[in-house]
Amino acid sequence: MDQLKEYLEKNQDRFLNELIELLKVPSISADSNYKEQTHQTAELVRQKLEAAGADNTELCQTKGYPVVYGEKIIDKSLPTILVYGHYDVQPPDPLELWDSPPFEPVIKDGKIYARGAADDKGQMYMHVKAFEFLMSTDSLPCNVKFIIEGEEEVGSVNLESFIEENKEKLKADVILISDTSMLSLENPSITTGLKGLSYIEVEVTGPNRDLHSGVYGGAVANPINVLCEMIASLKDENNHITIPGFYDKVIEASPEERSKLAETPYDEEEYKAKLGIDEVHGEAGYSTIERTGIRPTLDVNGIWGGYIGEGAKTVLPSKANAKISMRLVPNQSDDEITELFKNHFESIAPKSVKVKVTPHHGGEPYVTPIDTDEYRAASEAIERAFGKTPIPVRAGGSIPIVALFEQVLGLKTILLGFGLDTDAIHSPNESYGIQNFMKGTETIVHFYHTFSQLNK
Ligand code: BES
Ligand code: MN
Ligand code: MN
């Protein structure tokens, strides 16, 4: 495999320059002001796939942003890998906290800084380059199909119908995704689980207009005060979520699983130092690894209302709002949890206010079994690239389409992610390590071989 290492080394600069070209286009799916650039990015990705050697590349139209498709079918009797990734990115706000502009990528300290560097343009592009190597050395050992979507960061709302309508086109043996992180380059890991998501917006309305907080304060319910109390009551003193029935379907980890998790190499002091916190926080009786990996959680993502301009304005606001997310674990269903939340939230509202609960997009959790050929192939691929057996780790993040890949296409997903928790995805100064990019690309090439081998 010296040929691979040589190829990667020789082409590294070109790979990075191509990635920079992609990172420069602000494909912010959440913001309609970037509609043109998001479409432009799709076309750019299509061109890159075509240049790497993919056949039948196309932009598949959906009700939203198109899905970029490409394939290389060398022999119908060989196994097929279906690669998924996303070309859309999160909004870069707050802009003032970036050290360099989010869409003007810079390379610094062995990392490339830009919105989307790790999530997911950088990780998606490793697949294009791994495929390019296999094509240019005439060593592709199996068939491959690519679907790169543009709406992952807004819930992949149009992708479900796309996969339902294209079952035949997407026929494959495994799904391969690089859109998660690993513990470190020294302790490579494979993501074996993703959380589900229930995302809800709430509005609490008090009086029919903003009031003078002196004339009416103390006599009329303040929707912000009420909302804060309602949110605070969603967890008890042990940080257990108090929504009735919330934990009913949670599969509790066995003592064996928990002791295995406790072996995960992880340094709590370093974790705290990197985040600038003095103490971690969470559900009593569980470790940080358990809280993020195997326990469901509830967080306020945004809260607003009243006067937030300069100076003081004495006002008792008419409305208060919040966006609340719950991360779910097997076997919780997002629809059920959303329903439980809605009923509970409405039931705890005092008569002095009205409450409106609006569900947003959601998604089901996913677990990758580790006793399968696919997992063994992935493990072997990491071993070849890193010289170490990877540790299975369950992630706190969500990729809602993964559960649907299983439901609709009947396919298991391998989450071969190479990001690091310090990449600051969704945050200012997002970055992706060049080493991660190169090692990731190498591992993906190995996976094509280990996977094809197993299927012989
Ligand atoms: N790539 C992330 C998901 C992720 C990150 C999984 C790190 C595991 C580790 C993905 O792009 C993402 O941000 N997903 C959203 C969900 C979506 C419905 C907006 C998330 O997890 O918040
Ligand atoms: Mn992502
Ligand atoms: Mn993301």
XYZ file of C-alpha atoms and ligand atoms in Angstrom:
480
model
C 0.000 0.000 0.000
C 2.987 2.305 -0.401
C 1.398 3.472 -3.600
C -1.481 4.884 -1.546
C 0.744 6.761 0.904
C 2.800 8.112 -1.949
C -0.277 9.277 -3.848
C -1.706 11.010 -0.797
C 1.549 12.766 0.012
C 2.119 13.878 -3.553
C -1.403 15.235 -3.938
C -2.031 16.662 -0.490
C -1.675 20.294 -1.516
C -3.996 19.885 -4.457
C -6.583 18.092 -2.269
C -6.521 20.945 0.219
C -6.781 23.596 -2.465
C -9.809 21.847 -3.919
C -11.376 21.616 -0.483
C -10.705 25.326 0.062
C -12.580 26.038 -3.154
C -15.599 24.194 -1.707
C -15.296 25.857 1.683
C -15.338 29.307 0.133
C -18.949 28.974 -0.965
C -21.381 29.712 1.875
C -23.858 26.861 1.444
C -25.951 27.795 4.474
C -29.101 25.726 4.078
C -30.915 27.424 6.954
C -30.632 30.901 5.423
C -32.540 31.546 2.196
C -30.229 34.478 1.437
C -27.671 31.826 0.449
C -29.912 29.915 -1.913
C -27.782 30.614 -4.952
C -24.516 29.672 -3.226
C -26.028 26.474 -1.868
C -27.102 25.447 -5.383
C -23.679 26.469 -6.649
C -22.030 24.197 -4.080
C -24.120 21.244 -5.238
C -22.893 21.771 -8.791
C -19.317 22.120 -7.557
C -19.554 18.816 -5.700
C -20.989 17.166 -8.815
C -18.050 18.427 -10.874
C -15.566 17.124 -8.294
C -17.199 13.703 -8.333
C -17.131 13.631 -12.100
C -13.504 14.714 -12.194
C -12.635 11.935 -9.759
C -14.101 9.399 -12.169
C -17.741 8.981 -11.208
C -20.295 8.111 -13.897
C -23.837 9.417 -14.288
C -23.263 12.357 -11.984
C -26.363 14.487 -11.605
C -28.182 16.931 -9.391
C -31.328 15.134 -8.296
C -33.996 17.744 -7.676
C -36.048 17.598 -4.497
C -38.524 20.037 -2.982
C -35.473 21.663 -1.404
C -31.796 21.617 -2.307
C -30.685 18.933 -4.762
C -29.009 15.657 -3.879
C -25.718 15.202 -5.718
C -25.488 11.713 -7.179
C -22.635 9.834 -8.801
C -21.650 6.197 -9.189
C -19.112 3.745 -10.472
C -20.477 0.326 -11.208
C -17.621 -1.940 -12.232
C -19.377 -5.281 -11.878
C -22.976 -5.851 -10.781
C -21.980 -9.051 -8.965
C -19.609 -7.153 -6.654
C -20.750 -5.441 -3.444
C -21.743 -1.791 -3.491
C -20.845 0.927 -1.002
C -23.267 3.851 -0.747
C -21.446 6.953 0.486
C -23.536 9.671 2.144
C -22.413 13.160 3.106
C -23.704 16.727 3.139
C -22.543 19.872 1.376
C -24.620 22.316 3.415
C -23.237 24.018 6.502
C -24.491 25.688 9.660
C -24.836 29.480 9.794
C -21.522 30.983 10.948
C -23.000 33.302 13.589
C -21.802 34.920 15.793
C -19.417 36.320 13.179
C -17.487 38.569 15.536
C -16.121 35.539 17.382
C -14.263 34.187 14.344
C -10.517 34.861 14.167
C -10.734 34.801 10.367
C -13.830 35.038 8.163
C -15.763 31.727 8.072
C -15.799 31.500 4.284
C -12.200 32.552 3.717
C -10.428 29.330 4.697
C -6.984 29.596 6.283
C -4.484 26.894 7.156
C -2.961 27.376 10.597
C -1.248 24.976 13.006
C -1.948 21.968 10.824
C -5.663 22.703 10.586
C -7.923 24.234 8.033
C -10.261 26.840 9.512
C -13.619 27.525 7.877
C -17.316 26.872 8.371
C -17.908 23.325 7.123
C -14.223 22.326 7.397
C -15.137 19.280 9.509
C -18.937 19.313 9.218
C -19.122 18.075 6.587
C -17.327 19.383 3.517
C -13.876 18.314 4.700
C -15.056 14.868 5.729
C -17.223 14.390 2.657
C -14.334 15.403 0.413
C -12.096 12.637 1.815
C -14.467 10.235 0.074
C -14.104 11.994 -3.248
C -10.310 11.836 -2.945
C -10.236 8.198 -1.779
C -12.373 7.355 -4.794
C -10.083 9.400 -7.059
C -7.117 7.335 -5.881
C -8.911 4.057 -6.512
C -9.961 5.205 -9.979
C -6.628 6.637 -11.015
C -4.796 3.488 -9.944
C -7.451 1.275 -11.489
C -7.915 -0.502 -8.172
C -11.558 0.092 -7.244
C -12.495 -3.278 -5.728
C -16.287 -2.841 -5.643
C -19.106 -0.633 -6.849
C -19.749 2.730 -5.288
C -22.601 5.216 -5.249
C -22.539 8.708 -3.770
C -25.395 10.776 -2.385
C -24.318 14.146 -1.051
C -27.261 16.160 0.226
C -27.740 19.845 0.940
C -30.256 19.853 3.782
C -28.689 17.849 6.591
C -28.296 20.888 8.838
C -31.988 21.662 8.483
C -33.222 18.153 9.238
C -32.979 16.366 5.851
C -36.691 16.974 5.392
C -36.764 16.119 1.678
C -34.323 13.230 1.760
C -36.765 10.658 3.075
C -38.982 10.915 0.018
C -35.876 10.944 -2.184
C -34.690 7.605 -0.839
C -38.209 6.188 -0.925
C -38.567 7.137 -4.587
C -35.088 5.893 -5.513
C -34.814 2.542 -3.768
C -33.566 0.807 -6.898
C -31.038 3.501 -7.742
C -29.684 3.430 -4.183
C -29.426 -0.341 -3.935
C -26.240 -1.144 -2.044
C -24.738 -3.388 0.630
C -23.638 -0.837 3.186
C -23.802 2.888 3.845
C -20.568 4.683 4.609
C -20.572 8.096 6.279
C -17.838 10.381 7.560
C -19.732 13.015 9.538
C -18.816 12.210 13.136
C -15.718 12.449 15.289
C -13.152 10.117 16.810
C -11.537 10.239 20.248
C -8.123 11.313 18.926
C -5.607 10.331 16.278
C -3.798 8.344 18.995
C -7.007 6.635 20.118
C -8.973 6.056 16.943
C -12.617 5.159 17.432
C -15.637 4.238 15.373
C -18.957 5.897 16.093
C -21.461 3.182 16.909
C -24.455 5.274 17.762
C -26.251 8.495 16.981
C -28.897 10.137 19.079
C -32.402 10.798 17.919
C -33.817 14.285 18.132
C -37.049 15.961 19.109
C -36.921 19.704 18.534
C -39.662 21.938 19.815
C -40.484 25.609 19.911
C -42.660 26.959 22.685
C -44.461 30.248 23.078
C -45.926 31.505 26.314
C -48.385 34.370 26.068
C -49.576 36.451 28.989
C -51.370 39.798 28.619
C -52.503 40.932 25.170
C -49.825 43.655 25.015
C -46.531 44.613 26.629
C -47.310 46.279 29.950
C -45.665 48.759 32.301
C -43.776 46.505 34.718
C -44.523 48.807 37.625
C -48.192 49.422 36.955
C -48.916 45.714 36.338
C -45.864 43.886 37.727
C -46.725 41.472 40.516
C -50.371 41.373 39.512
C -50.187 39.846 36.028
C -48.184 36.753 35.078
C -44.903 37.601 33.363
C -44.516 35.105 30.487
C -40.712 35.133 30.768
C -40.826 34.322 34.480
C -43.398 31.611 33.803
C -41.431 30.137 30.905
C -38.277 29.994 33.028
C -40.137 28.222 35.829
C -41.699 25.773 33.397
C -38.333 24.992 31.813
C -36.638 24.649 35.192
C -39.269 22.140 36.257
C -38.414 19.862 33.316
C -35.514 18.466 35.371
C -35.414 17.446 39.021
C -32.575 17.901 41.511
C -30.787 14.867 40.008
C -31.082 16.282 36.521
C -33.527 13.567 35.566
C -36.053 14.734 33.028
C -39.474 14.986 34.668
C -41.716 14.543 31.627
C -43.948 11.569 32.543
C -43.069 8.524 30.444
C -39.885 10.108 29.071
C -37.622 7.213 30.094
C -40.169 4.415 29.608
C -38.660 3.064 26.391
C -34.999 3.789 27.116
C -32.921 0.647 26.920
C -30.765 0.726 30.037
C -27.142 -0.207 29.445
C -26.098 -3.469 31.059
C -23.340 -3.495 33.718
C -21.036 -5.076 31.109
C -21.740 -2.296 28.627
C -21.175 0.305 31.289
C -17.861 -1.143 32.392
C -16.786 -1.285 28.747
C -17.731 2.381 28.392
C -15.718 3.218 31.500
C -12.610 2.005 29.652
C -12.986 4.725 27.012
C -9.785 6.773 27.098
C -11.019 10.154 28.227
C -9.542 12.776 30.519
C -12.112 14.769 32.443
C -9.609 17.428 33.532
C -8.649 18.051 29.927
C -12.322 18.043 28.914
C -13.093 20.762 31.461
C -9.992 22.792 30.658
C -10.753 22.810 26.927
C -14.260 24.143 27.608
C -13.227 26.602 30.298
C -15.548 25.068 32.903
C -14.785 24.202 36.517
C -17.201 21.307 36.768
C -19.127 19.012 34.468
C -22.876 18.770 34.898
C -25.549 16.213 34.183
C -27.757 13.354 35.168
C -26.811 11.946 38.567
C -25.304 8.479 38.546
C -23.815 8.659 35.064
C -20.362 9.530 33.753
C -19.718 12.167 31.101
C -19.207 9.462 28.466
C -22.541 7.926 29.468
C -24.342 11.259 29.566
C -23.246 12.131 26.039
C -23.392 8.633 24.588
C -26.206 6.596 26.077
C -28.509 8.899 28.049
C -31.254 11.083 26.647
C -30.925 14.815 27.330
C -32.940 18.029 27.213
C -31.534 21.473 26.439
C -32.775 24.955 25.740
C -31.173 26.081 22.473
C -32.482 29.613 22.507
C -34.774 31.781 24.604
C -36.100 35.243 23.981
C -38.686 37.826 24.901
C -39.059 41.264 26.409
C -36.598 44.102 26.044
C -32.999 43.258 25.147
C -31.940 46.578 23.599
C -29.561 49.101 25.106
C -30.312 50.535 28.517
C -33.283 49.660 30.688
C -36.874 49.576 29.552
C -39.378 48.688 32.198
C -41.700 46.266 30.546
C -43.753 43.231 31.421
C -43.724 41.423 28.078
C -46.701 39.869 26.420
C -44.782 36.865 25.098
C -41.796 34.618 25.788
C -40.329 31.946 23.512
C -37.815 29.130 23.635
C -36.402 26.441 21.376
C -35.889 23.175 23.183
C -34.179 20.013 21.956
C -34.234 16.532 23.368
C -31.587 14.035 22.281
C -32.947 10.530 22.264
C -31.495 7.067 22.668
C -32.747 3.624 21.613
C -35.728 2.821 21.786
C -37.211 6.289 22.177
C -39.223 7.500 19.205
C -39.108 11.177 18.349
C -42.826 11.381 17.550
C -43.734 9.805 20.879
C -41.369 12.019 22.858
C -42.619 15.113 21.053
C -46.170 14.142 22.015
C -45.186 13.499 25.634
C -43.433 16.854 25.793
C -46.386 18.693 24.281
C -48.909 17.161 26.671
C -46.697 17.729 29.671
C -45.745 21.280 28.795
C -49.366 22.249 28.230
C -50.386 20.575 31.464
C -47.886 22.470 33.647
C -48.806 25.886 32.289
C -50.528 28.057 34.896
C -53.972 29.396 33.980
C -52.527 32.891 33.841
C -50.819 32.202 30.489
C -51.459 30.441 27.198
C -48.907 28.007 25.784
C -48.277 27.076 22.164
C -46.018 24.093 21.414
C -44.721 23.747 17.851
C -42.649 20.681 16.893
C -39.811 21.109 14.381
C -37.916 18.369 12.523
C -36.837 15.315 14.453
C -35.166 11.991 13.963
C -34.777 8.513 15.357
C -31.673 7.271 17.176
C -29.372 4.690 15.595
C -26.946 2.049 16.843
C -24.392 0.256 14.684
C -24.002 -3.344 15.806
C -20.335 -4.317 16.199
C -20.730 -8.025 15.495
C -21.159 -7.602 11.754
C -18.907 -7.993 8.713
C -19.266 -4.284 7.965
C -18.054 -3.292 11.390
C -15.148 -5.716 11.215
C -14.194 -4.280 7.834
C -14.234 -0.774 9.283
C -12.240 -1.837 12.311
C -9.659 -3.522 10.088
C -9.438 -0.424 7.866
C -8.671 1.793 10.879
C -6.107 -0.708 12.078
C -4.335 -0.583 8.744
C -4.208 3.210 8.741
C -3.624 3.893 12.439
C -1.958 0.702 13.648
C -4.524 0.417 16.443
C -7.826 -1.329 16.963
C -10.545 1.340 17.123
C -12.753 1.748 20.172
C -16.522 1.786 19.608
C -17.977 5.077 20.900
C -21.545 6.326 20.851
C -21.996 9.938 19.808
C -24.248 12.625 21.217
C -24.991 14.122 17.802
C -27.701 13.169 15.337
C -27.863 12.341 11.643
C -31.589 11.675 11.251
C -31.335 10.036 7.834
C -29.298 7.113 9.190
C -32.267 5.451 10.907
C -34.273 5.951 7.714
C -31.552 4.314 5.619
C -32.173 1.215 7.678
C -35.978 1.501 7.614
C -36.321 2.342 3.922
C -33.296 0.706 2.291
C -32.670 -2.026 4.855
C -29.026 -1.002 5.117
C -26.660 -0.719 8.046
C -24.480 2.359 8.302
C -20.796 2.525 9.140
C -19.938 5.860 10.762
C -16.313 6.329 9.874
C -15.784 9.856 11.154
C -12.425 11.565 11.593
C -13.337 14.840 13.275
C -12.289 15.732 16.795
C -14.478 17.228 19.513
C -12.169 20.263 19.407
C -13.075 20.945 15.751
C -15.735 23.365 17.015
C -18.426 22.248 14.580
C -21.442 24.595 14.632
C -19.242 27.057 16.606
C -16.986 29.959 15.625
C -13.536 28.935 14.330
C -14.568 25.515 13.085
C -11.544 23.586 11.896
C -10.447 20.224 10.539
C -6.997 18.747 11.007
C -5.008 18.129 7.826
C -3.728 14.947 9.441
C -7.335 13.905 10.069
C -8.163 14.583 6.435
C -5.205 12.572 5.160
C -5.586 9.657 7.597
C -9.291 9.609 6.953
C -8.794 9.411 3.214
C -6.311 6.585 3.710
C -8.710 4.693 5.984
C -11.538 5.026 3.464
C -9.378 3.433 0.749
C -8.597 0.586 3.149
C -12.299 0.179 3.894
C -13.084 -0.386 0.223
C -10.635 -3.290 0.296
C -11.499 -4.803 3.679
C -15.192 -4.558 2.881
C -14.849 -6.114 -0.577
C -12.662 -8.862 0.868
C -15.260 -9.845 3.448
C -17.941 -10.085 0.842
C -16.055 -12.497 -1.378
N -22.360 15.929 11.711
C -23.364 16.330 12.625
C -23.772 15.234 13.591
C -22.706 14.721 14.528
C -21.667 15.504 14.950
C -22.809 13.441 14.977
C -20.700 14.985 15.796
C -21.877 12.938 15.843
C -20.803 13.709 16.252
C -24.583 16.803 11.835
O -24.230 17.628 10.765
C -25.467 17.604 12.731
O -25.053 18.659 13.141
N -26.682 17.119 13.017
C -27.635 17.876 13.757
C -29.014 17.325 13.566
C -29.819 17.985 12.502
C -31.228 17.483 12.529
C -29.766 19.475 12.495
C -27.357 17.788 15.235
O -26.835 16.779 15.720
O -27.667 18.761 15.910
Mn -22.682 16.882 9.677
Mn -23.836 19.668 11.649
